[in-house]
Amino acid sequence: MLNDYQLKGSITMITLQNQQLTVQIDELGAQLHSIKRQDNEIEYLWQGDPASWNRQAPILFPFVGRLKDDQYQYSNQTYHQTQHGFARDRKFQVIEQTPSMVVMEQHDDSETKKAFPFSFSLQVKFELVVDKVEISYAVKNPSGDETLIYAIGAHPGFNMPLTGAGSFEQTELSVKPATEYSRIVLDGAYNDSTHPQLIDMRDSLSLNHDLFNKDAIIFKTDGGHFTAKLTDTVANHGVIVDTFNTEYVGVWSQYPSTAPFVCVEPWWGIADNVNADGLLLHKQGMHRLAPNETDNYHFSIKPF
């Protein structure tokens, strides 16, 4: 059935469907739970595993990556916040829905103010458009007098391989534009953007877990249109993640774990710099949103 609701504990699972796709979304964190095409039996989205990575496609807000010592200072106060922010662990409310589209919202309350002193509204829209999942974020600043300082990103993980016939090492990553990129290297959990490396993506890259021994491969995309394609070369199936106006795109799998998934992560923000001083006003990659204004972000996922 269209718009099928299934309880997952105390959280509702939302199902969207059109003639080509069936997608499930968890109200907890507005996290994608399943992506399937109608013409095959493949589950494209990583299903989570407590032994490796138990999440599937978290939304990163109001921070991307880790803060130094999991804290920051703003207006003479110290706030504590774990990696990637709190939105992924809080319930979203459905505010609009059709058989192939849903809009969900989360906003500030007394609990969020303990870790993040700003007023905000975060709306997430999932829409099935032919054979793509179109995903949009709208960040609103409802405050009448204070600038909202935030970052946002996505972290969808995909099964690789997609069938039992292949292996992780038979996965290829290709990107468009197919060129050389500055790669931001992580020093532990923190970015070392003062010492970028070049990564040549003029040809596709065959993946292996050793590529992730310094955590994510972070492409500096500088606000352009960037497309990442993961292909299971044995099954000849995969996913295309189309990003727009992104500042960075991370490609990540676990190391030294050998879990069979790859994440493609559009980021409008980044982890603290290795030299960060802890002041929010100095933090790299943060966005500033004036009172009563809205910022919009968009990317899409196409399974094939």
Tab-separated table of C-alpha atoms in Angstrom:
chain	number	residue	atom	x	y	z
A	1	MET	CA	0.000	0.000	0.000
A	2	LEU	CA	1.045	3.574	-0.574
A	3	ASN	CA	1.859	5.615	2.522
A	4	ASP	CA	2.121	2.443	4.558
A	5	TYR	CA	2.996	3.147	8.204
A	6	GLN	CA	4.772	0.541	10.299
A	7	LEU	CA	5.759	1.038	13.910
A	8	LYS	CA	9.426	0.619	14.693
A	9	GLY	CA	9.347	0.596	18.473
A	10	SER	CA	7.727	3.930	19.280
A	11	ILE	CA	8.818	5.439	15.952
A	12	THR	CA	6.826	5.368	12.733
A	13	MET	CA	8.282	4.137	9.461
A	14	ILE	CA	7.050	6.019	6.390
A	15	THR	CA	6.866	4.347	2.982
A	16	LEU	CA	6.952	6.303	-0.277
A	17	GLN	CA	6.303	4.660	-3.614
A	18	ASN	CA	6.021	5.409	-7.308
A	19	GLN	CA	6.180	3.214	-10.399
A	20	GLN	CA	9.948	2.775	-10.140
A	21	LEU	CA	10.947	3.067	-6.473
A	22	THR	CA	9.941	2.108	-2.951
A	23	VAL	CA	11.635	4.070	-0.172
A	24	GLN	CA	11.273	3.899	3.595
A	25	ILE	CA	12.113	6.698	6.033
A	26	ASP	CA	12.332	6.538	9.811
A	27	GLU	CA	10.774	9.414	11.747
A	28	LEU	CA	13.677	9.083	14.184
A	29	GLY	CA	16.248	11.391	12.629
A	30	ALA	CA	14.373	11.466	9.284
A	31	GLN	CA	16.792	8.714	8.307
A	32	LEU	CA	16.413	6.768	5.082
A	33	HIS	CA	15.766	3.131	5.972
A	34	SER	CA	15.390	1.412	2.596
A	35	ILE	CA	15.819	2.175	-1.113
A	36	LYS	CA	14.564	-0.380	-3.627
A	37	ARG	CA	13.706	-0.370	-7.298
A	38	GLN	CA	10.491	-2.007	-8.463
A	39	ASP	CA	12.270	-4.014	-11.169
A	40	ASN	CA	14.710	-5.976	-8.980
A	41	GLU	CA	15.065	-7.375	-5.450
A	42	ILE	CA	18.138	-5.350	-4.481
A	43	GLU	CA	18.310	-3.392	-1.225
A	44	TYR	CA	20.553	-0.459	-2.085
A	45	LEU	CA	20.735	1.145	1.349
A	46	TRP	CA	22.990	-0.230	4.083
A	47	GLN	CA	20.786	-1.813	6.743
A	48	GLY	CA	22.982	-1.100	9.752
A	49	ASP	CA	24.983	-3.546	11.844
A	50	PRO	CA	25.862	-3.119	15.542
A	51	ALA	CA	29.129	-4.964	14.875
A	52	SER	CA	30.293	-2.244	12.472
A	53	TRP	CA	28.152	0.840	11.749
A	54	ASN	CA	24.646	0.751	13.149
A	55	ARG	CA	23.318	3.803	11.314
A	56	GLN	CA	22.072	4.008	7.728
A	57	ALA	CA	21.721	7.576	6.481
A	58	PRO	CA	21.892	10.110	9.310
A	59	ILE	CA	21.307	13.819	8.817
A	60	LEU	CA	24.196	15.876	10.175
A	61	PHE	CA	23.012	19.017	11.985
A	62	PRO	CA	23.932	21.476	13.452
A	63	PHE	CA	27.520	20.243	13.040
A	64	VAL	CA	29.341	18.130	10.476
A	65	GLY	CA	32.103	16.005	11.950
A	66	ARG	CA	33.655	16.256	15.376
A	67	LEU	CA	34.316	19.262	17.562
A	68	LYS	CA	37.601	19.427	19.447
A	69	ASP	CA	37.019	17.710	22.778
A	70	ASP	CA	33.327	17.513	21.787
A	71	GLN	CA	32.761	21.106	22.850
A	72	TYR	CA	32.714	24.713	21.663
A	73	GLN	CA	32.429	28.190	23.123
A	74	TYR	CA	29.846	30.792	22.224
A	75	SER	CA	28.895	33.991	24.040
A	76	ASN	CA	31.106	33.137	27.026
A	77	GLN	CA	29.450	29.734	27.459
A	78	THR	CA	30.853	26.252	26.837
A	79	TYR	CA	28.551	23.784	25.096
A	80	HIS	CA	29.054	20.038	24.697
A	81	GLN	CA	28.092	18.281	21.487
A	82	THR	CA	29.059	14.888	20.070
A	83	GLN	CA	30.038	14.140	16.477
A	84	HIS	CA	27.629	15.209	13.713
A	85	GLY	CA	25.151	16.970	16.002
A	86	PHE	CA	21.831	15.910	17.502
A	87	ALA	CA	19.286	15.958	14.659
A	88	ARG	CA	19.982	12.314	13.776
A	89	ASP	CA	18.830	11.169	17.236
A	90	ARG	CA	15.639	13.231	17.530
A	91	LYS	CA	12.206	12.582	16.112
A	92	PHE	CA	10.944	14.582	13.137
A	93	GLN	CA	7.268	15.444	12.696
A	94	VAL	CA	5.501	14.830	9.386
A	95	ILE	CA	3.983	18.100	8.198
A	96	GLU	CA	3.047	17.169	4.612
A	97	GLN	CA	2.722	13.886	2.740
A	98	THR	CA	1.604	12.388	-0.572
A	99	PRO	CA	2.146	8.832	-1.881
A	100	SER	CA	5.572	9.788	-3.273
A	101	MET	CA	6.639	12.724	-1.081
A	102	VAL	CA	7.002	13.627	2.565
A	103	VAL	CA	8.129	16.764	4.407
A	104	MET	CA	9.361	16.343	7.979
A	105	GLU	CA	10.394	18.942	10.518
A	106	GLN	CA	12.457	19.292	13.669
A	107	HIS	CA	12.894	22.501	15.646
A	108	ASP	CA	14.631	23.794	18.723
A	109	ASP	CA	13.332	23.165	22.231
A	110	SER	CA	14.615	23.269	25.786
A	111	GLU	CA	16.722	20.144	25.229
A	112	THR	CA	18.465	21.364	22.069
A	113	LYS	CA	19.221	24.700	23.742
A	114	LYS	CA	21.414	22.847	26.263
A	115	ALA	CA	23.813	21.902	23.448
A	116	PHE	CA	23.036	24.563	20.830
A	117	PRO	CA	21.772	27.976	21.975
A	118	PHE	CA	20.036	28.972	18.737
A	119	SER	CA	16.460	28.914	17.505
A	120	PHE	CA	16.024	26.874	14.312
A	121	SER	CA	13.660	24.896	12.144
A	122	LEU	CA	15.005	22.059	9.994
A	123	GLN	CA	12.691	20.735	7.288
A	124	VAL	CA	13.600	17.661	5.254
A	125	LYS	CA	11.790	16.758	2.052
A	126	PHE	CA	12.000	13.356	0.383
A	127	GLU	CA	10.404	13.078	-3.046
A	128	LEU	CA	10.448	10.251	-5.575
A	129	VAL	CA	10.886	11.744	-9.040
A	130	VAL	CA	10.862	9.004	-11.692
A	131	ASP	CA	13.874	6.852	-10.674
A	132	LYS	CA	15.513	9.257	-8.202
A	133	VAL	CA	15.117	10.085	-4.537
A	134	GLU	CA	15.284	13.880	-4.354
A	135	ILE	CA	16.293	15.127	-0.895
A	136	SER	CA	16.030	18.758	0.185
A	137	TYR	CA	16.872	20.535	3.427
A	138	ALA	CA	15.430	23.887	4.474
A	139	VAL	CA	17.099	25.525	7.471
A	140	LYS	CA	15.075	28.408	8.887
A	141	ASN	CA	16.044	30.974	11.485
A	142	PRO	CA	12.842	31.925	13.353
A	143	SER	CA	14.696	34.261	15.690
A	144	GLY	CA	13.887	37.908	15.301
A	145	ASP	CA	17.266	39.165	16.427
A	146	GLU	CA	20.015	36.503	16.461
A	147	THR	CA	22.044	35.038	13.597
A	148	LEU	CA	21.899	31.230	13.370
A	149	ILE	CA	25.327	29.584	13.050
A	150	TYR	CA	25.232	25.986	11.817
A	151	ALA	CA	26.474	23.331	9.413
A	152	ILE	CA	24.528	20.568	7.689
A	153	GLY	CA	25.231	17.397	5.763
A	154	ALA	CA	24.025	13.947	4.745
A	155	HIS	CA	25.569	10.540	5.441
A	156	PRO	CA	23.787	7.841	3.365
A	157	GLY	CA	25.427	4.419	3.296
A	158	PHE	CA	25.044	1.927	0.461
A	159	ASN	CA	25.487	-1.818	0.311
A	160	MET	CA	28.638	-2.702	-1.604
A	161	PRO	CA	28.499	-5.329	-2.993
A	162	LEU	CA	24.809	-5.216	-3.815
A	163	THR	CA	24.420	-8.949	-4.382
A	164	GLY	CA	26.098	-12.060	-3.038
A	165	ALA	CA	28.081	-12.488	-6.242
A	166	GLY	CA	30.598	-9.686	-5.745
A	167	SER	CA	32.984	-8.309	-3.139
A	168	PHE	CA	33.775	-4.885	-1.680
A	169	GLU	CA	36.983	-4.793	-3.724
A	170	GLN	CA	34.948	-5.034	-6.920
A	171	THR	CA	33.336	-1.661	-6.215
A	172	GLU	CA	34.325	1.296	-8.380
A	173	LEU	CA	33.964	4.983	-7.569
A	174	SER	CA	33.766	7.496	-10.396
A	175	VAL	CA	32.971	11.196	-10.209
A	176	LYS	CA	31.948	14.096	-12.411
A	177	PRO	CA	33.640	16.380	-13.193
A	178	ALA	CA	36.318	13.734	-13.757
A	179	THR	CA	39.374	15.739	-12.771
A	180	GLU	CA	41.892	16.277	-9.977
A	181	TYR	CA	40.578	17.420	-6.599
A	182	SER	CA	42.032	18.743	-3.400
A	183	ARG	CA	41.571	16.054	-0.782
A	184	ILE	CA	41.174	17.270	2.799
A	185	VAL	CA	43.058	14.810	4.999
A	186	LEU	CA	41.883	14.022	8.511
A	187	ASP	CA	44.330	14.002	11.398
A	188	GLY	CA	42.426	11.719	13.717
A	189	ALA	CA	38.920	13.186	13.772
A	190	TYR	CA	39.975	16.695	12.696
A	191	ASN	CA	40.606	18.220	9.293
A	192	ASP	CA	44.052	19.354	8.188
A	193	SER	CA	42.945	21.673	5.391
A	194	THR	CA	46.262	23.534	5.439
A	195	HIS	CA	47.943	20.434	3.954
A	196	PRO	CA	45.572	19.175	1.235
A	197	GLN	CA	46.567	16.355	-1.086
A	198	LEU	CA	45.717	15.949	-4.745
A	199	ILE	CA	43.512	13.035	-5.709
A	200	ASP	CA	43.266	12.175	-9.394
A	201	MET	CA	39.711	11.180	-10.340
A	202	ARG	CA	40.064	11.364	-14.110
A	203	ASP	CA	39.567	7.589	-14.084
A	204	SER	CA	37.433	5.458	-11.802
A	205	LEU	CA	38.882	4.330	-8.485
A	206	SER	CA	38.709	0.680	-7.419
A	207	LEU	CA	37.855	0.627	-3.728
A	208	ASN	CA	39.470	-1.330	-0.934
A	209	HIS	CA	39.316	-0.836	2.819
A	210	ASP	CA	42.919	0.392	3.048
A	211	LEU	CA	41.857	3.550	1.181
A	212	PHE	CA	39.999	4.558	4.351
A	213	ASN	CA	42.891	4.153	6.784
A	214	LYS	CA	42.755	7.912	7.413
A	215	ASP	CA	38.967	7.912	7.642
A	216	ALA	CA	36.903	9.524	4.863
A	217	ILE	CA	38.169	10.564	1.451
A	218	ILE	CA	37.062	14.211	1.495
A	219	PHE	CA	36.718	15.964	-1.857
A	220	LYS	CA	36.852	19.761	-1.726
A	221	THR	CA	34.113	20.587	-4.219
A	222	ASP	CA	33.950	24.373	-3.647
A	223	GLY	CA	30.214	24.778	-4.102
A	224	GLY	CA	29.961	23.139	-7.495
A	225	HIS	CA	27.864	20.383	-9.043
A	226	PHE	CA	29.534	17.101	-8.077
A	227	THR	CA	28.351	13.598	-8.942
A	228	ALA	CA	29.622	10.404	-7.337
A	229	LYS	CA	28.824	6.994	-8.801
A	230	LEU	CA	29.345	3.713	-6.944
A	231	THR	CA	29.226	0.610	-9.127
A	232	ASP	CA	29.181	-3.028	-8.097
A	233	THR	CA	31.082	-4.171	-11.173
A	234	VAL	CA	29.958	-7.796	-10.840
A	235	ALA	CA	26.235	-7.085	-10.544
A	236	ASN	CA	26.484	-3.977	-12.782
A	237	HIS	CA	24.239	-2.130	-10.357
A	238	GLY	CA	24.976	0.808	-8.107
A	239	VAL	CA	23.964	4.298	-7.037
A	240	ILE	CA	24.515	7.804	-8.376
A	241	VAL	CA	24.605	10.611	-5.817
A	242	ASP	CA	24.141	14.017	-7.425
A	243	THR	CA	25.140	16.971	-5.226
A	244	PHE	CA	24.580	20.671	-5.782
A	245	ASN	CA	26.519	23.602	-4.324
A	246	THR	CA	28.287	21.334	-1.861
A	247	GLU	CA	31.488	22.510	-0.219
A	248	TYR	CA	32.790	19.015	0.492
A	249	VAL	CA	31.788	15.461	-0.358
A	250	GLY	CA	33.045	12.657	1.844
A	251	VAL	CA	33.347	9.036	0.747
A	252	TRP	CA	33.706	6.734	3.725
A	253	SER	CA	33.811	3.152	4.834
A	254	GLN	CA	35.135	1.713	8.055
A	255	TYR	CA	38.755	0.816	8.687
A	256	PRO	CA	40.153	-1.573	9.840
A	257	SER	CA	36.691	-3.141	9.822
A	258	THR	CA	35.735	-4.731	6.513
A	259	ALA	CA	32.012	-4.000	6.591
A	260	PRO	CA	30.396	-4.140	3.115
A	261	PHE	CA	29.151	-0.579	2.702
A	262	VAL	CA	30.255	2.794	1.328
A	263	CYS	CA	28.869	6.202	2.295
A	264	VAL	CA	28.686	9.159	-0.089
A	265	GLU	CA	28.227	12.275	2.036
A	266	PRO	CA	27.305	15.757	0.755
A	267	TRP	CA	28.552	18.273	3.330
A	268	TRP	CA	27.943	21.948	3.841
A	269	GLY	CA	30.408	22.082	6.708
A	270	ILE	CA	33.351	20.087	8.027
A	271	ALA	CA	34.933	18.765	11.230
A	272	ASP	CA	37.005	21.086	13.378
A	273	ASN	CA	40.410	22.044	12.038
A	274	VAL	CA	43.409	20.541	13.826
A	275	ASN	CA	44.262	24.086	14.948
A	276	ALA	CA	40.726	25.087	15.988
A	277	ASP	CA	40.529	27.332	19.040
A	278	GLY	CA	37.071	26.134	20.085
A	279	LEU	CA	35.279	29.421	19.423
A	280	LEU	CA	32.135	28.911	17.349
A	281	LEU	CA	32.609	32.274	15.648
A	282	HIS	CA	35.980	31.053	14.338
A	283	LYS	CA	34.901	27.527	13.374
A	284	GLN	CA	35.662	26.474	9.799
A	285	GLY	CA	32.767	25.643	7.487
A	286	MET	CA	29.923	27.175	9.492
A	287	HIS	CA	27.013	29.004	7.868
A	288	ARG	CA	25.435	32.201	9.140
A	289	LEU	CA	21.724	32.682	8.632
A	290	ALA	CA	20.121	36.051	9.351
A	291	PRO	CA	16.941	36.323	11.442
A	292	ASN	CA	13.768	35.185	9.653
A	293	GLU	CA	15.742	33.879	6.653
A	294	THR	CA	15.942	30.373	5.106
A	295	ASP	CA	18.802	28.415	3.515
A	296	ASN	CA	18.084	25.557	1.086
A	297	TYR	CA	20.189	22.502	0.183
A	298	HIS	CA	19.598	19.648	-2.223
A	299	PHE	CA	20.989	16.337	-3.471
A	300	SER	CA	19.601	13.190	-5.093
A	301	ILE	CA	20.147	9.431	-5.041
A	302	LYS	CA	19.548	7.316	-8.145
A	303	PRO	CA	19.760	3.527	-7.753
A	304	PHE	CA	20.439	1.587	-10.937
